[in-house]
Amino acid sequence: MRYFSTRNSSLTVSGTEAIIRGLAEDGGLFVPETIPAPDFKLLRTATYQEAAEYILSLFFDELSRDEIHACVQEAYNDRFSDPDIVPLKACGRDYLMELFRGPTCAFKDIALSVLPGLLSTAYRKSGSTDTVAILTATSGDTGKAALAGFADVPHTAIKVYYPENGVSPVQKLQMQTSRGNNVYVRAVQGNFDDCQRLVKQAYRDAAETAAKEHVILSSANSINIGRLVPQIVYYITSYYRLVREGVISDGEEILFAVPTGNFGDILAGYLAKRMGLPVKRLICASNRNRVLTDFLETGTYSRVRPFHETMSPSMDILVSSNLERLLYLITGDDAFTAACMRSLEETGSYTVPPAVLDNIRAVFTGTCTEEENCADVIRNCWQEHGVLVDPHTAVAVYGLEQYRKMSGDDAQAVVLSTASPFKFAHDVLRCLSGEETDDFTAMDRLSEMCGLPIPRSLAELHELPVRFTGSIRASKGMDDVADFLREVSAHV
Ligand SMILES: *Cc1c(COP(=O)(O)O)cnc(C)c1O
């Protein structure tokens, strides 16, 4: 399987190269040249690990089955607190797909537990002796999951940039206390988009310097195709679990409601649909930052708008990178995709023609959730169904309700539950009882209330030494990247 850039389909690379590089040299994102058609019979009874092995081997066919097996075992055998890896929980008539049973209690763990193995394997096969330096921008959850995944992985170093005031106190502490000799963390005085812009600029402007220092720049963000493919797996395993439990019949089309920021999680759902999974519709649920809602309504994507900080910080994003992949996958037109991205860079917006918008809207519905709606959902899920949901998940539950009201569509639905409620304990408790306390007291209160244990990785946080403090101005970002590269190359 070859991969090419969304902006130029003649720039092709192997799957392993695509994983190592993260971003195509023209700034585009790698897409597979064909979308594989799995034999779904093999997936009906597969365990999570078996399904992951099979899907990864379809996309990364230069890796042997044994190599992929090893990556999957390493990722999913003992890092997750649930034997199903991604369990389903009933919430009224719907199901929550619990994606937060990994080491950092958010859905990023699913892909970032396996990406380091894939990247190391790809690296070994490449015969390179350079160090892979992973630059990552985070709106809160990717950072910690990537730091946990890459800690002390040989031949790699990782630096995470996060918005100083744009992540929750727990998210910040998770990153500041990261372990590992090859991990670096930096707060940026700005928002997530500033961090993402810095990382993208570094690929463009620092790759040559890096090469001189024997460093290859790569990414753990969902712009890396090695992040995206592992996320296809849970759409498939959840579907077949519902079939096995008799909730749906095999072949019945269902809805997935996805709390969306950078459009990576939902794009994996779209790929699952294109691979043949019976997906009726994907609900793209945004918080107050309704840039995607507006795009899906009007066909104009405009990041020129106020940025809101919300209770669902991992979705406080104005430039959803993976939408670029959708534009390409819908149109098959690299020049069109490149023109949209150029316009976004130069003017802050682009507009797709009505026919393209129709094709997107045939699959996606956009919804937007105000903070008070989010709070209502958190309260209702608890009071009516005895289920605690985090604010990101609540945004998707609300999106599903809105979609059902607008459309009358009664299909079975699965809501992607992307973070543990304990990770956002302060806000969840405030929504439930009006109490204002710090996160750790709130964790205790929630634990008593719902009779569930606090995930250990969160409970132990305030005992760990803080390693990374201080912040930089966004304008000093490239200097900081240069320091990082020098440090990494001095280490080899
Ligand atoms: C990252 C994240 C999201 C958004 O996922 P995207 O792939 O960026 O759209 C939603 N919820 C949580 C908890 C996250 O960490």
PDB file of N, CA, C and O in Angstrom, residues 166-221:
ATOM      1  N   GLY A 166      -4.811  26.784  28.307  1.00  0.00           N
ATOM      2  CA  GLY A 166      -5.876  26.133  27.540  1.00  0.00           C
ATOM      3  C   GLY A 166      -6.102  24.673  27.897  1.00  0.00           C
ATOM      4  O   GLY A 166      -6.855  23.993  27.224  1.00  0.00           O
ATOM      5  N   VAL A 167      -5.438  24.192  28.947  1.00  0.00           N
ATOM      6  CA  VAL A 167      -5.664  22.796  29.338  1.00  0.00           C
ATOM      7  C   VAL A 167      -6.138  22.774  30.785  1.00  0.00           C
ATOM      8  O   VAL A 167      -5.958  23.751  31.524  1.00  0.00           O
ATOM      9  N   SER A 168      -6.751  21.679  31.188  1.00  0.00           N
ATOM     10  CA  SER A 168      -7.256  21.613  32.564  1.00  0.00           C
ATOM     11  C   SER A 168      -6.085  21.398  33.518  1.00  0.00           C
ATOM     12  O   SER A 168      -5.016  20.952  33.108  1.00  0.00           O
ATOM     13  N   PRO A 169      -6.278  21.721  34.821  1.00  0.00           N
ATOM     14  CA  PRO A 169      -5.188  21.523  35.786  1.00  0.00           C
ATOM     15  C   PRO A 169      -4.689  20.076  35.815  1.00  0.00           C
ATOM     16  O   PRO A 169      -3.485  19.840  35.941  1.00  0.00           O
ATOM     17  N   VAL A 170      -5.597  19.136  35.672  1.00  0.00           N
ATOM     18  CA  VAL A 170      -5.171  17.732  35.682  1.00  0.00           C
ATOM     19  C   VAL A 170      -4.346  17.419  34.437  1.00  0.00           C
ATOM     20  O   VAL A 170      -3.287  16.788  34.515  1.00  0.00           O
ATOM     21  N   GLN A 171      -4.802  17.899  33.298  1.00  0.00           N
ATOM     22  CA  GLN A 171      -4.040  17.665  32.061  1.00  0.00           C
ATOM     23  C   GLN A 171      -2.641  18.261  32.179  1.00  0.00           C
ATOM     24  O   GLN A 171      -1.650  17.657  31.780  1.00  0.00           O
ATOM     25  N   LYS A 172      -2.577  19.473  32.744  1.00  0.00           N
ATOM     26  CA  LYS A 172      -1.284  20.140  32.875  1.00  0.00           C
ATOM     27  C   LYS A 172      -0.363  19.329  33.782  1.00  0.00           C
ATOM     28  O   LYS A 172       0.782  19.050  33.449  1.00  0.00           O
ATOM     29  N   LEU A 173      -0.886  18.912  34.918  1.00  0.00           N
ATOM     30  CA  LEU A 173      -0.085  18.145  35.868  1.00  0.00           C
ATOM     31  C   LEU A 173       0.351  16.808  35.256  1.00  0.00           C
ATOM     32  O   LEU A 173       1.473  16.342  35.472  1.00  0.00           O
ATOM     33  N   GLN A 174      -0.533  16.199  34.495  1.00  0.00           N
ATOM     34  CA  GLN A 174      -0.165  14.935  33.838  1.00  0.00           C
ATOM     35  C   GLN A 174       1.075  15.124  32.970  1.00  0.00           C
ATOM     36  O   GLN A 174       1.977  14.296  32.974  1.00  0.00           O
ATOM     37  N   MET A 175       1.112  16.244  32.241  1.00  0.00           N
ATOM     38  CA  MET A 175       2.256  16.464  31.347  1.00  0.00           C
ATOM     39  C   MET A 175       3.491  16.871  32.138  1.00  0.00           C
ATOM     40  O   MET A 175       4.595  16.406  31.866  1.00  0.00           O
ATOM     41  N   GLN A 176       3.280  17.747  33.128  1.00  0.00           N
ATOM     42  CA  GLN A 176       4.437  18.256  33.877  1.00  0.00           C
ATOM     43  C   GLN A 176       5.151  17.167  34.672  1.00  0.00           C
ATOM     44  O   GLN A 176       6.306  17.331  35.035  1.00  0.00           O
ATOM     45  N   THR A 177       4.464  16.088  34.983  1.00  0.00           N
ATOM     46  CA  THR A 177       5.065  15.023  35.788  1.00  0.00           C
ATOM     47  C   THR A 177       5.487  13.831  34.934  1.00  0.00           C
ATOM     48  O   THR A 177       5.746  12.761  35.466  1.00  0.00           O
ATOM     49  N   SER A 178       5.557  14.007  33.618  1.00  0.00           N
ATOM     50  CA  SER A 178       5.884  12.875  32.740  1.00  0.00           C
ATOM     51  C   SER A 178       7.254  12.307  33.047  1.00  0.00           C
ATOM     52  O   SER A 178       8.199  13.038  33.328  1.00  0.00           O
ATOM     53  N   ARG A 179       7.335  10.983  32.952  1.00  0.00           N
ATOM     54  CA  ARG A 179       8.607  10.297  33.163  1.00  0.00           C
ATOM     55  C   ARG A 179       9.273  10.005  31.829  1.00  0.00           C
ATOM     56  O   ARG A 179       8.619  10.023  30.788  1.00  0.00           O
ATOM     57  N   GLY A 180      10.557   9.680  31.875  1.00  0.00           N
ATOM     58  CA  GLY A 180      11.273   9.268  30.661  1.00  0.00           C
ATOM     59  C   GLY A 180      12.425  10.209  30.380  1.00  0.00           C
ATOM     60  O   GLY A 180      12.331  11.418  30.619  1.00  0.00           O
ATOM     61  N   ASN A 181      13.529   9.645  29.874  1.00  0.00           N
ATOM     62  CA  ASN A 181      14.710  10.455  29.608  1.00  0.00           C
ATOM     63  C   ASN A 181      14.669  11.148  28.259  1.00  0.00           C
ATOM     64  O   ASN A 181      15.537  11.945  27.953  1.00  0.00           O
ATOM     65  N   ASN A 182      13.707  10.799  27.455  1.00  0.00           N
ATOM     66  CA  ASN A 182      13.644  11.370  26.097  1.00  0.00           C
ATOM     67  C   ASN A 182      12.414  12.260  25.924  1.00  0.00           C
ATOM     68  O   ASN A 182      11.980  12.490  24.817  1.00  0.00           O
ATOM     69  N   VAL A 183      11.827  12.715  27.037  1.00  0.00           N
ATOM     70  CA  VAL A 183      10.600  13.508  26.919  1.00  0.00           C
ATOM     71  C   VAL A 183      10.831  14.966  27.339  1.00  0.00           C
ATOM     72  O   VAL A 183      11.596  15.246  28.261  1.00  0.00           O
ATOM     73  N   TYR A 184      10.189  15.858  26.621  1.00  0.00           N
ATOM     74  CA  TYR A 184      10.289  17.306  26.863  1.00  0.00           C
ATOM     75  C   TYR A 184       8.883  17.903  26.739  1.00  0.00           C
ATOM     76  O   TYR A 184       8.105  17.471  25.890  1.00  0.00           O
ATOM     77  N   VAL A 185       8.600  18.889  27.582  1.00  0.00           N
ATOM     78  CA  VAL A 185       7.268  19.490  27.589  1.00  0.00           C
ATOM     79  C   VAL A 185       7.421  21.010  27.670  1.00  0.00           C
ATOM     80  O   VAL A 185       8.258  21.500  28.437  1.00  0.00           O
ATOM     81  N   ARG A 186       6.652  21.746  26.873  1.00  0.00           N
ATOM     82  CA  ARG A 186       6.750  23.198  26.931  1.00  0.00           C
ATOM     83  C   ARG A 186       5.363  23.836  26.851  1.00  0.00           C
ATOM     84  O   ARG A 186       4.573  23.520  25.960  1.00  0.00           O
ATOM     85  N   ALA A 187       5.078  24.744  27.790  1.00  0.00           N
ATOM     86  CA  ALA A 187       3.840  25.521  27.731  1.00  0.00           C
ATOM     87  C   ALA A 187       4.043  26.716  26.803  1.00  0.00           C
ATOM     88  O   ALA A 187       5.105  27.330  26.802  1.00  0.00           O
ATOM     89  N   VAL A 188       3.034  27.014  26.006  1.00  0.00           N
ATOM     90  CA  VAL A 188       3.091  28.139  25.061  1.00  0.00           C
ATOM     91  C   VAL A 188       2.044  29.178  25.477  1.00  0.00           C
ATOM     92  O   VAL A 188       0.911  28.817  25.806  1.00  0.00           O
ATOM     93  N   GLN A 189       2.448  30.447  25.463  1.00  0.00           N
ATOM     94  CA  GLN A 189       1.486  31.512  25.780  1.00  0.00           C
ATOM     95  C   GLN A 189       0.625  31.752  24.539  1.00  0.00           C
ATOM     96  O   GLN A 189       0.937  32.581  23.703  1.00  0.00           O
ATOM     97  N   GLY A 190      -0.436  30.996  24.424  1.00  0.00           N
ATOM     98  CA  GLY A 190      -1.294  31.068  23.249  1.00  0.00           C
ATOM     99  C   GLY A 190      -2.339  29.972  23.350  1.00  0.00           C
ATOM    100  O   GLY A 190      -2.492  29.377  24.420  1.00  0.00           O
ATOM    101  N   ASN A 191      -3.032  29.694  22.245  1.00  0.00           N
ATOM    102  CA  ASN A 191      -4.021  28.618  22.293  1.00  0.00           C
ATOM    103  C   ASN A 191      -3.534  27.416  21.488  1.00  0.00           C
ATOM    104  O   ASN A 191      -2.420  27.399  20.977  1.00  0.00           O
ATOM    105  N   PHE A 192      -4.385  26.388  21.379  1.00  0.00           N
ATOM    106  CA  PHE A 192      -3.964  25.176  20.683  1.00  0.00           C
ATOM    107  C   PHE A 192      -3.529  25.467  19.253  1.00  0.00           C
ATOM    108  O   PHE A 192      -2.553  24.898  18.757  1.00  0.00           O
ATOM    109  N   ASP A 193      -4.262  26.346  18.584  1.00  0.00           N
ATOM    110  CA  ASP A 193      -3.925  26.621  17.185  1.00  0.00           C
ATOM    111  C   ASP A 193      -2.522  27.214  17.052  1.00  0.00           C
ATOM    112  O   ASP A 193      -1.825  26.937  16.088  1.00  0.00           O
ATOM    113  N   ASP A 194      -2.103  28.017  18.049  1.00  0.00           N
ATOM    114  CA  ASP A 194      -0.733  28.531  18.033  1.00  0.00           C
ATOM    115  C   ASP A 194       0.268  27.375  18.131  1.00  0.00           C
ATOM    116  O   ASP A 194       1.303  27.374  17.463  1.00  0.00           O
ATOM    117  N   CYS A 195      -0.048  26.398  18.984  1.00  0.00           N
ATOM    118  CA  CYS A 195       0.847  25.244  19.150  1.00  0.00           C
ATOM    119  C   CYS A 195       0.898  24.430  17.865  1.00  0.00           C
ATOM    120  O   CYS A 195       1.962  24.027  17.403  1.00  0.00           O
ATOM    121  N   GLN A 196      -0.281  24.212  17.275  1.00  0.00           N
ATOM    122  CA  GLN A 196      -0.342  23.413  16.049  1.00  0.00           C
ATOM    123  C   GLN A 196       0.392  24.127  14.906  1.00  0.00           C
ATOM    124  O   GLN A 196       1.094  23.513  14.117  1.00  0.00           O
ATOM    125  N   ARG A 197       0.238  25.453  14.850  1.00  0.00           N
ATOM    126  CA  ARG A 197       0.910  26.217  13.803  1.00  0.00           C
ATOM    127  C   ARG A 197       2.432  26.110  13.960  1.00  0.00           C
ATOM    128  O   ARG A 197       3.158  25.928  12.992  1.00  0.00           O
ATOM    129  N   LEU A 198       2.898  26.177  15.209  1.00  0.00           N
ATOM    130  CA  LEU A 198       4.328  26.060  15.476  1.00  0.00           C
ATOM    131  C   LEU A 198       4.865  24.722  14.973  1.00  0.00           C
ATOM    132  O   LEU A 198       5.894  24.651  14.302  1.00  0.00           O
ATOM    133  N   VAL A 199       4.153  23.656  15.303  1.00  0.00           N
ATOM    134  CA  VAL A 199       4.624  22.329  14.905  1.00  0.00           C
ATOM    135  C   VAL A 199       4.636  22.202  13.381  1.00  0.00           C
ATOM    136  O   VAL A 199       5.603  21.714  12.790  1.00  0.00           O
ATOM    137  N   LYS A 200       3.590  22.706  12.742  1.00  0.00           N
ATOM    138  CA  LYS A 200       3.556  22.630  11.270  1.00  0.00           C
ATOM    139  C   LYS A 200       4.670  23.471  10.657  1.00  0.00           C
ATOM    140  O   LYS A 200       5.297  23.074   9.677  1.00  0.00           O
ATOM    141  N   GLN A 201       4.933  24.631  11.256  1.00  0.00           N
ATOM    142  CA  GLN A 201       6.011  25.480  10.740  1.00  0.00           C
ATOM    143  C   GLN A 201       7.361  24.792  10.910  1.00  0.00           C
ATOM    144  O   GLN A 201       8.227  24.876  10.038  1.00  0.00           O
ATOM    145  N   ALA A 202       7.516  24.099  12.035  1.00  0.00           N
ATOM    146  CA  ALA A 202       8.778  23.404  12.285  1.00  0.00           C
ATOM    147  C   ALA A 202       9.032  22.352  11.204  1.00  0.00           C
ATOM    148  O   ALA A 202      10.159  22.220  10.722  1.00  0.00           O
ATOM    149  N   TYR A 203       7.993  21.638  10.784  1.00  0.00           N
ATOM    150  CA  TYR A 203       8.188  20.651   9.712  1.00  0.00           C
ATOM    151  C   TYR A 203       8.652  21.325   8.446  1.00  0.00           C
ATOM    152  O   TYR A 203       9.492  20.821   7.722  1.00  0.00           O
ATOM    153  N   ARG A 204       8.043  22.477   8.174  1.00  0.00           N
ATOM    154  CA  ARG A 204       8.364  23.164   6.936  1.00  0.00           C
ATOM    155  C   ARG A 204       9.773  23.741   6.990  1.00  0.00           C
ATOM    156  O   ARG A 204      10.557  23.568   6.074  1.00  0.00           O
ATOM    157  N   ASP A 205      10.094  24.408   8.101  1.00  0.00           N
ATOM    158  CA  ASP A 205      11.300  25.227   8.131  1.00  0.00           C
ATOM    159  C   ASP A 205      12.494  24.588   8.824  1.00  0.00           C
ATOM    160  O   ASP A 205      13.613  25.051   8.655  1.00  0.00           O
ATOM    161  N   ALA A 206      12.260  23.548   9.635  1.00  0.00           N
ATOM    162  CA  ALA A 206      13.382  23.018  10.410  1.00  0.00           C
ATOM    163  C   ALA A 206      13.836  21.647   9.925  1.00  0.00           C
ATOM    164  O   ALA A 206      14.812  21.102  10.427  1.00  0.00           O
ATOM    165  N   ALA A 207      13.131  21.087   8.926  1.00  0.00           N
ATOM    166  CA  ALA A 207      13.454  19.715   8.508  1.00  0.00           C
ATOM    167  C   ALA A 207      14.894  19.610   8.007  1.00  0.00           C
ATOM    168  O   ALA A 207      15.608  18.652   8.301  1.00  0.00           O
ATOM    169  N   GLU A 208      15.343  20.642   7.269  1.00  0.00           N
ATOM    170  CA  GLU A 208      16.701  20.579   6.718  1.00  0.00           C
ATOM    171  C   GLU A 208      17.762  20.649   7.807  1.00  0.00           C
ATOM    172  O   GLU A 208      18.710  19.872   7.817  1.00  0.00           O
ATOM    173  N   THR A 209      17.577  21.617   8.723  1.00  0.00           N
ATOM    174  CA  THR A 209      18.490  21.711   9.876  1.00  0.00           C
ATOM    175  C   THR A 209      18.513  20.388  10.613  1.00  0.00           C
ATOM    176  O   THR A 209      19.569  19.893  11.015  1.00  0.00           O
ATOM    177  N   ALA A 210      17.323  19.817  10.794  1.00  0.00           N
ATOM    178  CA  ALA A 210      17.227  18.563  11.535  1.00  0.00           C
ATOM    179  C   ALA A 210      18.050  17.487  10.839  1.00  0.00           C
ATOM    180  O   ALA A 210      18.830  16.777  11.478  1.00  0.00           O
ATOM    181  N   ALA A 211      17.898  17.398   9.514  1.00  0.00           N
ATOM    182  CA  ALA A 211      18.607  16.356   8.770  1.00  0.00           C
ATOM    183  C   ALA A 211      20.121  16.489   8.976  1.00  0.00           C
ATOM    184  O   ALA A 211      20.828  15.496   9.154  1.00  0.00           O
ATOM    185  N   LYS A 212      20.625  17.737   9.014  1.00  0.00           N
ATOM    186  CA  LYS A 212      22.057  17.945   9.253  1.00  0.00           C
ATOM    187  C   LYS A 212      22.475  17.440  10.625  1.00  0.00           C
ATOM    188  O   LYS A 212      23.588  17.011  10.829  1.00  0.00           O
ATOM    189  N   GLU A 213      21.546  17.520  11.556  1.00  0.00           N
ATOM    190  CA  GLU A 213      21.846  17.059  12.924  1.00  0.00           C
ATOM    191  C   GLU A 213      21.510  15.571  13.082  1.00  0.00           C
ATOM    192  O   GLU A 213      21.454  15.067  14.200  1.00  0.00           O
ATOM    193  N   HIS A 214      21.226  14.891  11.992  1.00  0.00           N
ATOM    194  CA  HIS A 214      20.830  13.479  12.044  1.00  0.00           C
ATOM    195  C   HIS A 214      19.573  13.250  12.859  1.00  0.00           C
ATOM    196  O   HIS A 214      19.496  12.334  13.676  1.00  0.00           O
ATOM    197  N   VAL A 215      18.636  14.135  12.638  1.00  0.00           N
ATOM    198  CA  VAL A 215      17.360  14.016  13.327  1.00  0.00           C
ATOM    199  C   VAL A 215      16.253  14.011  12.265  1.00  0.00           C
ATOM    200  O   VAL A 215      16.286  14.811  11.333  1.00  0.00           O
ATOM    201  N   ILE A 216      15.316  13.088  12.398  1.00  0.00           N
ATOM    202  CA  ILE A 216      14.149  13.067  11.511  1.00  0.00           C
ATOM    203  C   ILE A 216      12.969  13.608  12.312  1.00  0.00           C
ATOM    204  O   ILE A 216      12.708  13.135  13.421  1.00  0.00           O
ATOM    205  N   LEU A 217      12.287  14.594  11.757  1.00  0.00           N
ATOM    206  CA  LEU A 217      11.129  15.128  12.467  1.00  0.00           C
ATOM    207  C   LEU A 217       9.900  14.275  12.179  1.00  0.00           C
ATOM    208  O   LEU A 217       9.628  13.938  11.037  1.00  0.00           O
ATOM    209  N   SER A 218       9.160  13.951  13.230  1.00  0.00           N
ATOM    210  CA  SER A 218       7.913  13.219  13.016  1.00  0.00           C
ATOM    211  C   SER A 218       6.841  13.772  13.946  1.00  0.00           C
ATOM    212  O   SER A 218       7.091  14.699  14.716  1.00  0.00           O
ATOM    213  N   SER A 219       5.648  13.189  13.851  1.00  0.00           N
ATOM    214  CA  SER A 219       4.525  13.735  14.602  1.00  0.00           C
ATOM    215  C   SER A 219       3.701  12.645  15.262  1.00  0.00           C
ATOM    216  O   SER A 219       3.514  11.568  14.699  1.00  0.00           O
ATOM    217  N   ALA A 220       3.218  12.955  16.451  1.00  0.00           N
ATOM    218  CA  ALA A 220       2.294  12.042  17.123  1.00  0.00           C
ATOM    219  C   ALA A 220       0.876  12.589  17.073  1.00  0.00           C
ATOM    220  O   ALA A 220      -0.032  12.037  17.667  1.00  0.00           O
ATOM    221  N   ASN A 221       0.688  13.699  16.354  1.00  0.00           N
ATOM    222  CA  ASN A 221      -0.666  14.240  16.205  1.00  0.00           C
ATOM    223  C   ASN A 221      -1.443  13.409  15.193  1.00  0.00           C
ATOM    224  O   ASN A 221      -0.863  12.606  14.467  1.00  0.00           O
TER     225      ASN A 221
END
